CSV table of C-alpha atoms in Angstrom, one decimal:
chain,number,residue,atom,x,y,z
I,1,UNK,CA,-226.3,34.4,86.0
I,2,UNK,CA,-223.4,32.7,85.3
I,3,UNK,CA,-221.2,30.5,87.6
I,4,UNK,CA,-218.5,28.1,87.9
I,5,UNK,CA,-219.2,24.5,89.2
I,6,UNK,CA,-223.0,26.5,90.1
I,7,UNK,CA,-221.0,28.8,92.9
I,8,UNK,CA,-218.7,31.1,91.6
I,9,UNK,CA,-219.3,33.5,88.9
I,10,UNK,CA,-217.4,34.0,85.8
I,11,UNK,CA,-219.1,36.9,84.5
I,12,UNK,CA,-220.4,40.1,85.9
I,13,UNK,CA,-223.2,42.4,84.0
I,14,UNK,CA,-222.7,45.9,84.1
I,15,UNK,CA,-225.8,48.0,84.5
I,16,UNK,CA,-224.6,51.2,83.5
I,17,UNK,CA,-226.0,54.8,84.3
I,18,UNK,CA,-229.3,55.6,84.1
I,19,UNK,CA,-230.5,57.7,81.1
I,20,UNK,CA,-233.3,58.5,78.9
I,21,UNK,CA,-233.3,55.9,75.5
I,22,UNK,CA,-233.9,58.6,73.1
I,23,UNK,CA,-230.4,60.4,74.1
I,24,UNK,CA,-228.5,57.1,73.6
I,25,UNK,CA,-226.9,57.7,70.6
I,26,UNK,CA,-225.9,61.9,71.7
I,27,UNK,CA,-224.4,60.3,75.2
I,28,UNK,CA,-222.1,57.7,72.9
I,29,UNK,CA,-220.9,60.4,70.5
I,30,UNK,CA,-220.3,62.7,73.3
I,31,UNK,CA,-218.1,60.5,75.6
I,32,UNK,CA,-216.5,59.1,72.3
I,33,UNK,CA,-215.6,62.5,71.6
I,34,UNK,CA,-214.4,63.2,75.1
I,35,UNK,CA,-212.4,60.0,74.9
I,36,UNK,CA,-210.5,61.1,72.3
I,37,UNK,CA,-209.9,64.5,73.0
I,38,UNK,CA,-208.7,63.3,76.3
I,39,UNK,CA,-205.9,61.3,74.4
I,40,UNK,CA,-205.1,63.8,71.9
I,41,UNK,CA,-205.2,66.6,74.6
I,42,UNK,CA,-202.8,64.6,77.2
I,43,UNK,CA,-200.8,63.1,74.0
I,44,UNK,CA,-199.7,67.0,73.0
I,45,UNK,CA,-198.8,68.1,76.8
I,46,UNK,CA,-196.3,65.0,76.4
I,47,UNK,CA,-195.2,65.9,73.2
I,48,UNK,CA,-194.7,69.6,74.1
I,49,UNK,CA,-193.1,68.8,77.5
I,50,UNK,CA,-190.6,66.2,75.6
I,51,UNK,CA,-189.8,68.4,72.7
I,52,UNK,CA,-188.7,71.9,74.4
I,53,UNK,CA,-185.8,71.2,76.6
I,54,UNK,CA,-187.0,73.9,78.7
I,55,UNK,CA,-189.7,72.0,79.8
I,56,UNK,CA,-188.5,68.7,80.6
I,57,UNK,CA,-185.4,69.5,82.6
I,58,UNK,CA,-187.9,70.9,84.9
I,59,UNK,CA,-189.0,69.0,88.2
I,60,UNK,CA,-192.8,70.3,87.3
I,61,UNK,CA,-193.0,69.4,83.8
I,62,UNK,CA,-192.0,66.0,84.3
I,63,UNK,CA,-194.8,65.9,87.1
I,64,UNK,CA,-196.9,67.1,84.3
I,65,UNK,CA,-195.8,64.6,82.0
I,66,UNK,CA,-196.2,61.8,84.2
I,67,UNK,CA,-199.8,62.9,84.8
I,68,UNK,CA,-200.6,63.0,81.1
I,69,UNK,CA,-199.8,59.5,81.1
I,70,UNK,CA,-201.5,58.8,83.9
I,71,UNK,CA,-204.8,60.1,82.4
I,72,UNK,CA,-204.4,58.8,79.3
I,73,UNK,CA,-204.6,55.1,81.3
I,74,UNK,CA,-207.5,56.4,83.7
I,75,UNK,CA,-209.2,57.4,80.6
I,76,UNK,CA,-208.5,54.7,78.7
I,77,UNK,CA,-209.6,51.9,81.5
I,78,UNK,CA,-213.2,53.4,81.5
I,79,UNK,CA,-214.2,55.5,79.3
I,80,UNK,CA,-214.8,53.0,76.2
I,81,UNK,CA,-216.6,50.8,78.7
I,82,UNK,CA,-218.7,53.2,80.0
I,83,UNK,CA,-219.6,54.3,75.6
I,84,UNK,CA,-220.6,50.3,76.0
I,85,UNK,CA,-224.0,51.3,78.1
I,86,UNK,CA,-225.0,53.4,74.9
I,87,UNK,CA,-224.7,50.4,73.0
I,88,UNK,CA,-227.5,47.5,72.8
I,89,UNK,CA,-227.0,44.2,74.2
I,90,UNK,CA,-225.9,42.7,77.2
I,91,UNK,CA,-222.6,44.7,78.6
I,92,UNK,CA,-220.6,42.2,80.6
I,93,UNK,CA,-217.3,41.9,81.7
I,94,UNK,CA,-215.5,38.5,82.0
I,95,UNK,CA,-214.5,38.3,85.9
I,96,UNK,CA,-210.7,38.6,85.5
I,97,UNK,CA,-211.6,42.0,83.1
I,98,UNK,CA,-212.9,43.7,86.2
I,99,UNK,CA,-210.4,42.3,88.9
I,100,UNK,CA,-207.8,44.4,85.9
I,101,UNK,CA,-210.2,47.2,85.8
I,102,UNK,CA,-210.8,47.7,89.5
I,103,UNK,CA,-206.8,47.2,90.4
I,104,UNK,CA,-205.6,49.7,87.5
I,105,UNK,CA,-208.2,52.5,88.3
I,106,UNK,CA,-207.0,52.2,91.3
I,107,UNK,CA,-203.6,51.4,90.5
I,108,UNK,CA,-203.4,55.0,88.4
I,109,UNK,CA,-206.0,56.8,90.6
I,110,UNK,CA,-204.0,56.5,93.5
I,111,UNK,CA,-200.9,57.4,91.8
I,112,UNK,CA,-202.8,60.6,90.5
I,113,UNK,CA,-203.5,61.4,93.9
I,114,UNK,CA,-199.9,61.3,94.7
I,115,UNK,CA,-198.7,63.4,91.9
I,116,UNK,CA,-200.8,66.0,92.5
I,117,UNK,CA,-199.0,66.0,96.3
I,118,UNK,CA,-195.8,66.2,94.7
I,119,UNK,CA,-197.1,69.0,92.2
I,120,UNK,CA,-198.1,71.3,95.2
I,121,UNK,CA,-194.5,70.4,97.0
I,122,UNK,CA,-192.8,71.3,94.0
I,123,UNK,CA,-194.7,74.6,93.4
I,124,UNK,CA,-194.1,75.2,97.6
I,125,UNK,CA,-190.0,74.8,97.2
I,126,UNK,CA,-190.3,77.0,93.9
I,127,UNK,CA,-192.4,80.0,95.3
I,128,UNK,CA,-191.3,79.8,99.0
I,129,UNK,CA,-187.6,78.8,98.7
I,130,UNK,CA,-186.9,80.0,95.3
I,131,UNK,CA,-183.2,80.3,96.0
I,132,UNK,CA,-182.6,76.7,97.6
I,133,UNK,CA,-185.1,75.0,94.5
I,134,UNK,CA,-183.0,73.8,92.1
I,135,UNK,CA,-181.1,72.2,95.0
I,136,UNK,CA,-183.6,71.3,96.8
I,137,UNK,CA,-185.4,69.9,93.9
I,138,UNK,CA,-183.2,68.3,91.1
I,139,UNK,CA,-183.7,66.2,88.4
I,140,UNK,CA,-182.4,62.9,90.1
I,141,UNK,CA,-185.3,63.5,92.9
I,142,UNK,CA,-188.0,64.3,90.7
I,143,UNK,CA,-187.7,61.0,89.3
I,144,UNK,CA,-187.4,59.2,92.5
I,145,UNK,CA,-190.5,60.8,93.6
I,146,UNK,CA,-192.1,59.9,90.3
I,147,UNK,CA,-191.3,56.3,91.1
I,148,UNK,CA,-192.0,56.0,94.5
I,149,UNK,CA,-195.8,57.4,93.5
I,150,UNK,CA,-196.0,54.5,90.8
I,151,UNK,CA,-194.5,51.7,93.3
I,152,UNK,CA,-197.0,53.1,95.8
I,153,UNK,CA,-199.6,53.6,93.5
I,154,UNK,CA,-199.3,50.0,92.6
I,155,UNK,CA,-199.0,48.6,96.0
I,156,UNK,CA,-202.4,50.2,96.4
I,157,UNK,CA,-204.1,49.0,93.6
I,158,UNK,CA,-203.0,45.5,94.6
I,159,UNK,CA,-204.2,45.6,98.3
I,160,UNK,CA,-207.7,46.5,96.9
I,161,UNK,CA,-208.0,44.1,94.2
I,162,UNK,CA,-207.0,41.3,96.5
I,163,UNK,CA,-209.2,42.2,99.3
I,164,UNK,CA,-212.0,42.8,97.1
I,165,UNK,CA,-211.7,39.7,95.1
I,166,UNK,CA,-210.6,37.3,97.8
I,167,UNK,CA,-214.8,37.4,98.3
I,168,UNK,CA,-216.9,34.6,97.4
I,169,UNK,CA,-219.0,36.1,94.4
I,170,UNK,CA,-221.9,33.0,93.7
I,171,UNK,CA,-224.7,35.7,92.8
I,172,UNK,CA,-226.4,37.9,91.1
I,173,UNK,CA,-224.1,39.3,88.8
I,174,UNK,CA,-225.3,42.6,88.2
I,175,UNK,CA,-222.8,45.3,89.1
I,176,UNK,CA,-225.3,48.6,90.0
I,177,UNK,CA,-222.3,50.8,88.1
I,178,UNK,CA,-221.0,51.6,84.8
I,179,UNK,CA,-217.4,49.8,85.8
I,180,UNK,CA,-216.2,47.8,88.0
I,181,UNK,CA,-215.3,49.8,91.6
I,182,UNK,CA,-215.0,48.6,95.0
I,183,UNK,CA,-218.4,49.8,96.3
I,184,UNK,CA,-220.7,48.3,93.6
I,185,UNK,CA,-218.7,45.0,93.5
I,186,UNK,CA,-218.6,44.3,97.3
I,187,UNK,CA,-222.4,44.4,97.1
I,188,UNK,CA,-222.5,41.2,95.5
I,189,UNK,CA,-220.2,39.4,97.4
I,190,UNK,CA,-221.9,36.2,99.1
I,191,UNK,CA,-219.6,36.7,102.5
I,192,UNK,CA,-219.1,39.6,105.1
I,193,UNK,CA,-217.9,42.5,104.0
I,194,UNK,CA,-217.6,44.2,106.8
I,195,UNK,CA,-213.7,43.9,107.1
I,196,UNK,CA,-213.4,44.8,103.4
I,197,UNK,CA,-215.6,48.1,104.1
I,198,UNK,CA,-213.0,49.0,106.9
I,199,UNK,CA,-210.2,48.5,105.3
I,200,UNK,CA,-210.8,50.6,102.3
I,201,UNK,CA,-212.4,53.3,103.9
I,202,UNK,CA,-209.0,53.7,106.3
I,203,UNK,CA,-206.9,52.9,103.1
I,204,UNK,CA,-208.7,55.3,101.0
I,205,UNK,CA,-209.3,57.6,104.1
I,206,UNK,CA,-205.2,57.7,104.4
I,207,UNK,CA,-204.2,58.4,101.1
I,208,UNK,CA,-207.1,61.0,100.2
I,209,UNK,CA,-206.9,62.8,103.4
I,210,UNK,CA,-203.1,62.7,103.9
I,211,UNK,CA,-202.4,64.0,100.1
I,212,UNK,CA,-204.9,66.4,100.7
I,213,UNK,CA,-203.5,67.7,103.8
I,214,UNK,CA,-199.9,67.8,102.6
I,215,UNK,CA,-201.5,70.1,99.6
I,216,UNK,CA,-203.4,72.4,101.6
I,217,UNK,CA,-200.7,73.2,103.7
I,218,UNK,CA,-198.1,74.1,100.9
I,219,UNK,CA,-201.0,76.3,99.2
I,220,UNK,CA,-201.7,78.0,102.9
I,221,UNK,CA,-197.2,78.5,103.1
I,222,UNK,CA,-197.8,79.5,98.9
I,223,UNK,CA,-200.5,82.0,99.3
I,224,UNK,CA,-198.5,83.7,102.1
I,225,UNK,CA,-195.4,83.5,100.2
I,226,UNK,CA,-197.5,85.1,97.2
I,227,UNK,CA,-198.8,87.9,99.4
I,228,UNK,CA,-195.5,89.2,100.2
I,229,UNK,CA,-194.7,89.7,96.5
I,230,UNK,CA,-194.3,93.1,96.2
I,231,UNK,CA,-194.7,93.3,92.8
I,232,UNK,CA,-198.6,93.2,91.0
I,233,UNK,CA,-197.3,91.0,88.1
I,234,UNK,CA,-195.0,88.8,90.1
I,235,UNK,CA,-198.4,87.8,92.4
I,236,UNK,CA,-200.0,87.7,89.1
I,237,UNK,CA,-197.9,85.2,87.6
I,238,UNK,CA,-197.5,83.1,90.8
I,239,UNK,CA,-201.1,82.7,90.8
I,240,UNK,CA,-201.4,81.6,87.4
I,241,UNK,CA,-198.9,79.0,88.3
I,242,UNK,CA,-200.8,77.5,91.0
I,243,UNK,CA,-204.4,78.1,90.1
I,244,UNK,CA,-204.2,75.1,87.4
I,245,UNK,CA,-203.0,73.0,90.3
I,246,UNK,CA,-205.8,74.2,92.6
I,247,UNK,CA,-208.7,73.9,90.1
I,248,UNK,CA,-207.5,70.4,89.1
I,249,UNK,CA,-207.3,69.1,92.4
I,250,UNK,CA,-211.0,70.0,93.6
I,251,UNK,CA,-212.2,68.9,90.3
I,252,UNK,CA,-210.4,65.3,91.3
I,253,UNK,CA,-211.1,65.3,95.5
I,254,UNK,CA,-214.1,66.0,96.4
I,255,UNK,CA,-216.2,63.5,94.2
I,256,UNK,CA,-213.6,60.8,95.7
I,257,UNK,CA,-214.2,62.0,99.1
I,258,UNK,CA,-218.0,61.7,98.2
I,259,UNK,CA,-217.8,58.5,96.7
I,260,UNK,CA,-215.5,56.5,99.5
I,261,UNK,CA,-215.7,58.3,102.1
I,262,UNK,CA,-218.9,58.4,103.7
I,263,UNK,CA,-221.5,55.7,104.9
I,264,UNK,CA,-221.9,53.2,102.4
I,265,UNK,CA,-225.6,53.6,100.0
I,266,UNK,CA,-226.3,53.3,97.0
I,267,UNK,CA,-227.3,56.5,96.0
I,268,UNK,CA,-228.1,57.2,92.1
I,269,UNK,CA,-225.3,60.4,92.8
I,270,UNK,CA,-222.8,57.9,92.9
I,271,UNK,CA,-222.3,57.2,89.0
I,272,UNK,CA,-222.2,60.9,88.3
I,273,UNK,CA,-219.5,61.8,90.9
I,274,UNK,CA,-217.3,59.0,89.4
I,275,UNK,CA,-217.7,60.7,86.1
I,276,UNK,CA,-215.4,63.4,87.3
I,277,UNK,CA,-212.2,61.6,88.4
I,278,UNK,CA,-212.5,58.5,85.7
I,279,UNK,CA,-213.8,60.8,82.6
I,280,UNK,CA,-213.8,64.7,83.2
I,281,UNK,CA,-211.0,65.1,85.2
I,282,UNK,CA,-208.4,63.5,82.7
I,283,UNK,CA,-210.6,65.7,79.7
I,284,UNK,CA,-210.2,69.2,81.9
I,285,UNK,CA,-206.2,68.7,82.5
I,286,UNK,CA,-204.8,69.0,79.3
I,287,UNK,CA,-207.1,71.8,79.0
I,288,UNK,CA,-206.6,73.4,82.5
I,289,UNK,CA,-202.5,73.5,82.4
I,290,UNK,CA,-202.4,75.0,78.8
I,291,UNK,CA,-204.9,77.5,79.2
I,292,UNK,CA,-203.9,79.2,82.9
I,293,UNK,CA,-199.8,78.3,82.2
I,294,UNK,CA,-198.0,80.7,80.4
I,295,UNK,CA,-195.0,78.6,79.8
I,296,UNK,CA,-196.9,75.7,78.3
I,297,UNK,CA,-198.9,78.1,76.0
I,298,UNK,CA,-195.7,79.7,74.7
I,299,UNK,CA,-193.7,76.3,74.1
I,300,UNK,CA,-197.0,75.3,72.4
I,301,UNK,CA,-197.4,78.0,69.9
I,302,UNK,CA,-193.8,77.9,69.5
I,303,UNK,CA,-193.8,73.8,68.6
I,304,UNK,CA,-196.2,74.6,66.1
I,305,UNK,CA,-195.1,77.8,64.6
I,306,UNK,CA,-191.6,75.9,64.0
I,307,UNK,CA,-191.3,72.5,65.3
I,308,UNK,CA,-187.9,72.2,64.6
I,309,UNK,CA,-186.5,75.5,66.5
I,310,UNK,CA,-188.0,73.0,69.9
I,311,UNK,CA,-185.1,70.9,69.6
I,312,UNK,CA,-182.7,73.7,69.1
I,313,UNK,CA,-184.0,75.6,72.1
């Protein structure tokens, strides 16, 4: 273990998820494959939302966008460390790697979290007040909202950094995960961390359990909305509009409610539920919102049919 002055660390090991030796090399290949998929996937929402005007003078698109970036950082923060525990050696991580790993995960978590709120606001004025929206919703807002998630997002990230690093860490420096996260790195703190424990679980509690609410109830005013649709192909296509949105977000809340909100242990569970929101969850989007929306598949195919017809749309 390594220490500065013999009391504080400088390093931290990271141990990884468990798995059997002989599927080392299939694990690296597969998470190096979902790494770049993940980039290429999110990379040609971006490109397809920035390309046909039609998309990106729209308030949901740009939400779309934003989250394509968004994932693209999640993605990028951990998934090439977590191909490290396929490697041999020692993986370690210099201390002021994970303080930047554990604030921008969090950092870009939490402003996923608040993106997807403003998604299922967006979708609520669209469907449910369809004649006030583009009032209601304009351009000028939409980027507001954009920036207030970021600012908040970051404010977040801080709060937990500092409180988590403001620790004594002296020993051992074995960090029981495959990056660095509040629960794991708290365990090695040589101080109480009883304050630290409250804080994030109210923190965390807040912003997972208020987002969440806020989405439930405009799905519960959406799906009403939906079911007075006369029409079979109007509640058809309204459906398909907010079913991305719905599969995303489970995919994305329940392992975080699994992971930080509930008594702390250490349970082996714990590595694979973070695979979702850190690795899986930035894969499925790209995947998710060009498969079940019709308006991205069409300015896809159109892009690459004739890319140059996008910019004269």
């Amino acid at each position: 273990m390594e220490r500065v002055n013999n009391t504080l660390l400088t390093v931290f090991i990271l141990t990884g998820i468990p798995y059997p030796l002989r599927l080392r090399t299939l694990f690296f290949v597969f998470f190096l494959l979902i790494y770049i998929l993940t980039q290429l996937g999110n990379l040609l929402i971006l490109i397809t939302v920035w390309a046909d005007p039609r998309l990106h003078a729209r308030p949901m698109y740009i939400f779309l966008g934003v989250l394509s970036v968004v994932d693209m950082g999640i993605s990028s923060i951990i998934v090439p460390r977590l191909m490290m525990n396929f490697t041999l050696g020692v993986k370690s991580i210099p201390f002021g790697g994970c303080v930047a790993q554990l604030y921008f995960y969090h950092f870009l978590g939490s402003t996923q979290c608040f993106l997807y709120t403003l998604m299922a606001y967006d979708r609520y004025l669209a469907i449910c007040q369809p004649l006030h929206y583009p009032v209601l919703m304009t351009a000028k807002l939409s980027a507001l909202l954009v920036a207030g998630a970021w600012v908040a997002g970051s404010i977040h990230g801080a709060l937990q950094a500092i409180l988590t690093f403001r620790l004594p860490y002296c020993g051992p420096n074995q960090v029981d995960y495959f990056f660095c996260d509040i629960p794991a790195v708290l365990r090695l703190a040589c101080a109480d961390t009883t304050v630290n424990e409250l804080v994030t679980f109210v923190d965390i509690g807040v912003v997972v359990a208020s987002c969440f609410f806020l989405i439930l109830l405009s799905y519960i005013q959406i799906i009403q909305a939906i079911l007075r649709i006369r029409t079979a192909d109007g509640r058809r296509r309204a459906f398909s509009t907010c079913g991305a949105h719905v599969t995303v977000v489970t995919v994305y809340y329940v392992p975080c409610a699994f992971i930080y909100l509930r008594p702390e242990t250490n349970s082996p569970l714990d590595g694979a539920a973070a695979l979702f929101p850190t690795a899986i969850t930035p894969f499925l989007n790209p995947l998710i919102y060009t498969l079940r929306n019709q308006e991205v598949k069409l300015a896809l195919k159109t892009m690459l049919r004739n890319p140059r017809t996008m910019s004269e749309v």
